């Protein structure tokens, strides 16, 4: 397993370097002077000249990349063209919002997916299973931002049960935090739940077909013991992988939902940077999201290897 | 070898198996409905999609305007017809882009192996490390906004998936006897890949193409919703949702109908994709059904 983890760490490092090269190239592939792009149109010539020297723009491109990477590794992602704030500071401010949305959406998703997926596998021929299967199919096809709009219409405008936009930090009280997150978390969570339900179902079906389940039934064990103690325990490994991957997607910023609900998260930061042509901010946000996505994937793989000792690498 | 011998009947069996799957057939109806609406709709609807009629702003669904009008008095049904057509065109073109590039890269990587394989697949891994919408908006930030660039952006997003799948299938068949026989008969690499290896790796690629057509429609609608895809006044389903959202409490039809159009299209392609997967993989028989 150590060999497997070492190999996996090595590929992750390779991918991280690849990501950094692509992110570095965002600014370099744009037509025009990178220093001017980084500082905005209104910057004065002396500042542009200083930055040109700092970025090593008169040097070969791989040396420019080295200078840029060195700054990034030291936490210096530059500053915003629009506000002048440091990019790393802005990203740190946004992280709690994206974390809150991701975790609450995953909570909603699991609350639905584990029982729904189990029922569709165990009671395969029941009407309930058919209804759940239809709903999960529909769920996978719904655009999450559309669900968000419908929820705003029903729960914020017609019934006024929840606020339709904005974010309250957890430090202002759990109730207010949860109320603001309810609709976005439901919009994303229901769809993620539909995706996970399908995986729970197939993992449970596969486990139910194993010989040891037949033995457990032949021994006369109660169905609940067969399902929960024997089947679920064996189905959990593929489920953990899918849940991990979904968490990676959620943590990487659900861009459109953050825009619909005006949540100041990482995804919205990336989107705003595109529309405002704030390239240093865009580079910072994209780099953070892609690297964290890769790291979570690494963690899921390592967890998988740890959970299933039968697998030889 | 067996597949190759009975090439025709393998696909015939697949179609037969697919037809037996009621859910997949339903999906085919959804897709046909959406495609026909996109193709024929613009010719049969009574209102041009861009025609502004300020006397009829935000009119609810009626016999004159079956799905109501928007804040400029434009007919929602006509705009949905045009938007659906646009979504389908963007989806087909972007998936064709990823299919062409992804399949070629995957086939070359899987067939030649070693350093070529490593080089191509690590690049695909890097692209894979970006969540879809984020990668698309990053590409659009470089290329600029607009439909053509949205097609390229979505195409790039789905390329690594096709590369991975093709590579996997190619590795599965490249060592088989009939490939060796073709080589012994003097066939060159290009001929072996295009005539012998790829046709026998088609099953997973066909499934992924169908599923990607649905997801590409979702991605296009997300990009247009963000204002990065289709530019106004061209109607697109995502854009209609983002414009309609301001008026949604008084005119809910603006938020509901374009969403249903997206849902039908995506659901249809997903159901067909799942049905094809079941039909092509005898091991899964009976598991993917209701």
PDB file of C-alpha atoms in Angstrom, chain A residues 102-203:
ATOM      1  CA  UNK A 102     -20.583  22.023   0.167  1.00  0.00           C
ATOM      2  CA  UNK A 103     -20.998  20.321   3.523  1.00  0.00           C
ATOM      3  CA  UNK A 104     -24.662  21.250   3.970  1.00  0.00           C
ATOM      4  CA  UNK A 105     -25.456  20.126   0.412  1.00  0.00           C
ATOM      5  CA  UNK A 106     -23.655  16.841   1.014  1.00  0.00           C
ATOM      6  CA  UNK A 107     -25.626  16.414   4.245  1.00  0.00           C
ATOM      7  CA  UNK A 108     -28.907  16.825   2.320  1.00  0.00           C
ATOM      8  CA  UNK A 109     -27.666  14.485  -0.417  1.00  0.00           C
ATOM      9  CA  UNK A 110     -26.691  11.679   1.965  1.00  0.00           C
ATOM     10  CA  UNK A 111     -29.889  12.040   3.971  1.00  0.00           C
ATOM     11  CA  UNK A 112     -31.760  11.217   0.774  1.00  0.00           C
ATOM     12  CA  UNK A 113     -29.384   8.920  -1.072  1.00  0.00           C
ATOM     13  CA  UNK A 114     -28.558   6.288   1.551  1.00  0.00           C
ATOM     14  CA  UNK A 115     -32.180   5.292   2.365  1.00  0.00           C
ATOM     15  CA  UNK A 116     -33.417   5.861  -1.204  1.00  0.00           C
ATOM     16  CA  UNK A 117     -30.613   3.831  -2.793  1.00  0.00           C
ATOM     17  CA  UNK A 118     -31.002   1.039  -0.220  1.00  0.00           C
ATOM     18  CA  UNK A 119     -34.771   0.799  -0.785  1.00  0.00           C
ATOM     19  CA  UNK A 120     -34.423   0.648  -4.573  1.00  0.00           C
ATOM     20  CA  UNK A 121     -31.908  -2.194  -4.245  1.00  0.00           C
ATOM     21  CA  UNK A 122     -33.583  -4.210  -1.497  1.00  0.00           C
ATOM     22  CA  UNK A 123     -37.208  -3.779  -2.635  1.00  0.00           C
ATOM     23  CA  UNK A 124     -36.385  -3.825  -6.339  1.00  0.00           C
ATOM     24  CA  UNK A 125     -39.828  -4.630  -7.649  1.00  0.00           C
ATOM     25  CA  UNK A 126     -41.879  -2.330  -5.398  1.00  0.00           C
ATOM     26  CA  UNK A 127     -43.718   0.771  -6.559  1.00  0.00           C
ATOM     27  CA  UNK A 128     -41.683   2.870  -4.130  1.00  0.00           C
ATOM     28  CA  UNK A 129     -38.478   1.699  -5.799  1.00  0.00           C
ATOM     29  CA  UNK A 130     -39.879   2.631  -9.215  1.00  0.00           C
ATOM     30  CA  UNK A 131     -40.864   6.100  -8.003  1.00  0.00           C
ATOM     31  CA  UNK A 132     -37.430   6.691  -6.456  1.00  0.00           C
ATOM     32  CA  UNK A 133     -35.703   5.497  -9.639  1.00  0.00           C
ATOM     33  CA  UNK A 134     -37.783   7.871 -11.779  1.00  0.00           C
ATOM     34  CA  UNK A 135     -37.112  10.778  -9.405  1.00  0.00           C
ATOM     35  CA  UNK A 136     -33.375  10.084  -9.329  1.00  0.00           C
ATOM     36  CA  UNK A 137     -33.296   9.976 -13.148  1.00  0.00           C
ATOM     37  CA  UNK A 138     -35.096  13.321 -13.278  1.00  0.00           C
ATOM     38  CA  UNK A 139     -32.778  14.710 -10.583  1.00  0.00           C
ATOM     39  CA  UNK A 140     -29.670  13.962 -12.620  1.00  0.00           C
ATOM     40  CA  UNK A 141     -31.119  15.902 -15.585  1.00  0.00           C
ATOM     41  CA  UNK A 142     -32.270  19.024 -13.738  1.00  0.00           C
ATOM     42  CA  UNK A 143     -30.007  22.076 -13.980  1.00  0.00           C
ATOM     43  CA  UNK A 144     -29.280  22.965 -10.338  1.00  0.00           C
ATOM     44  CA  UNK A 145     -29.710  26.685 -11.028  1.00  0.00           C
ATOM     45  CA  UNK A 146     -33.219  26.038 -12.354  1.00  0.00           C
ATOM     46  CA  UNK A 147     -34.111  24.177  -9.179  1.00  0.00           C
ATOM     47  CA  UNK A 148     -32.665  27.156  -7.294  1.00  0.00           C
ATOM     48  CA  UNK A 149     -34.909  29.577  -9.198  1.00  0.00           C
ATOM     49  CA  UNK A 150     -37.994  27.432  -8.539  1.00  0.00           C
ATOM     50  CA  UNK A 151     -37.117  27.235  -4.823  1.00  0.00           C
ATOM     51  CA  UNK A 152     -36.679  31.008  -4.677  1.00  0.00           C
ATOM     52  CA  UNK A 153     -40.108  31.387  -6.278  1.00  0.00           C
ATOM     53  CA  UNK A 154     -41.847  28.946  -3.938  1.00  0.00           C
ATOM     54  CA  UNK A 155     -40.001  29.278  -0.629  1.00  0.00           C
ATOM     55  CA  UNK A 156     -38.736  32.867  -0.733  1.00  0.00           C
ATOM     56  CA  UNK A 157     -41.260  34.834  -2.780  1.00  0.00           C
ATOM     57  CA  UNK A 158     -44.572  33.013  -2.417  1.00  0.00           C
ATOM     58  CA  UNK A 159     -44.264  31.643   1.128  1.00  0.00           C
ATOM     59  CA  UNK A 160     -41.360  33.796   2.404  1.00  0.00           C
ATOM     60  CA  UNK A 161     -40.026  30.949   4.523  1.00  0.00           C
ATOM     61  CA  UNK A 162     -36.364  31.448   3.610  1.00  0.00           C
ATOM     62  CA  UNK A 163     -34.208  34.336   2.359  1.00  0.00           C
ATOM     63  CA  UNK A 164     -33.558  34.200  -1.393  1.00  0.00           C
ATOM     64  CA  UNK A 165     -29.964  35.442  -1.349  1.00  0.00           C
ATOM     65  CA  UNK A 166     -26.927  36.260   0.755  1.00  0.00           C
ATOM     66  CA  UNK A 167     -24.851  34.534   3.403  1.00  0.00           C
ATOM     67  CA  UNK A 168     -24.610  34.864   7.176  1.00  0.00           C
ATOM     68  CA  UNK A 169     -21.443  33.551   8.848  1.00  0.00           C
ATOM     69  CA  UNK A 170     -21.833  30.842  11.465  1.00  0.00           C
ATOM     70  CA  UNK A 171     -20.521  33.294  14.084  1.00  0.00           C
ATOM     71  CA  UNK A 172     -23.782  35.290  13.714  1.00  0.00           C
ATOM     72  CA  UNK A 173     -25.724  32.306  14.993  1.00  0.00           C
ATOM     73  CA  UNK A 174     -26.492  28.818  13.730  1.00  0.00           C
ATOM     74  CA  UNK A 175     -30.146  29.556  12.918  1.00  0.00           C
ATOM     75  CA  UNK A 176     -29.442  32.511  10.655  1.00  0.00           C
ATOM     76  CA  UNK A 177     -26.553  30.622   8.976  1.00  0.00           C
ATOM     77  CA  UNK A 178     -28.772  27.598   8.283  1.00  0.00           C
ATOM     78  CA  UNK A 179     -31.702  29.708   7.060  1.00  0.00           C
ATOM     79  CA  UNK A 180     -29.521  31.445   4.475  1.00  0.00           C
ATOM     80  CA  UNK A 181     -27.991  28.174   3.326  1.00  0.00           C
ATOM     81  CA  UNK A 182     -31.251  26.193   3.216  1.00  0.00           C
ATOM     82  CA  UNK A 183     -32.321  26.924  -0.365  1.00  0.00           C
ATOM     83  CA  UNK A 184     -28.892  26.729  -2.049  1.00  0.00           C
ATOM     84  CA  UNK A 185     -28.035  23.574  -0.081  1.00  0.00           C
ATOM     85  CA  UNK A 186     -31.348  21.988  -1.085  1.00  0.00           C
ATOM     86  CA  UNK A 187     -30.901  22.948  -4.764  1.00  0.00           C
ATOM     87  CA  UNK A 188     -27.470  21.363  -4.940  1.00  0.00           C
ATOM     88  CA  UNK A 189     -28.102  18.606  -2.382  1.00  0.00           C
ATOM     89  CA  UNK A 190     -31.182  17.165  -4.082  1.00  0.00           C
ATOM     90  CA  UNK A 191     -29.319  16.791  -7.374  1.00  0.00           C
ATOM     91  CA  UNK A 192     -26.178  15.394  -5.749  1.00  0.00           C
ATOM     92  CA  UNK A 193     -28.515  13.079  -3.795  1.00  0.00           C
ATOM     93  CA  UNK A 194     -30.019  11.815  -7.054  1.00  0.00           C
ATOM     94  CA  UNK A 195     -26.537  11.027  -8.397  1.00  0.00           C
ATOM     95  CA  UNK A 196     -25.431   9.262  -5.197  1.00  0.00           C
ATOM     96  CA  UNK A 197     -28.736   7.301  -4.986  1.00  0.00           C
ATOM     97  CA  UNK A 198     -27.915   5.596  -8.279  1.00  0.00           C
ATOM     98  CA  UNK A 199     -24.491   4.570  -7.000  1.00  0.00           C
ATOM     99  CA  UNK A 200     -25.828   3.369  -3.630  1.00  0.00           C
ATOM    100  CA  UNK A 201     -28.361   1.272  -5.537  1.00  0.00           C
ATOM    101  CA  UNK A 202     -25.843  -0.415  -7.794  1.00  0.00           C
ATOM    102  CA  UNK A 203     -23.341  -0.943  -4.946  1.00  0.00           C
TER     103      UNK A 203
END
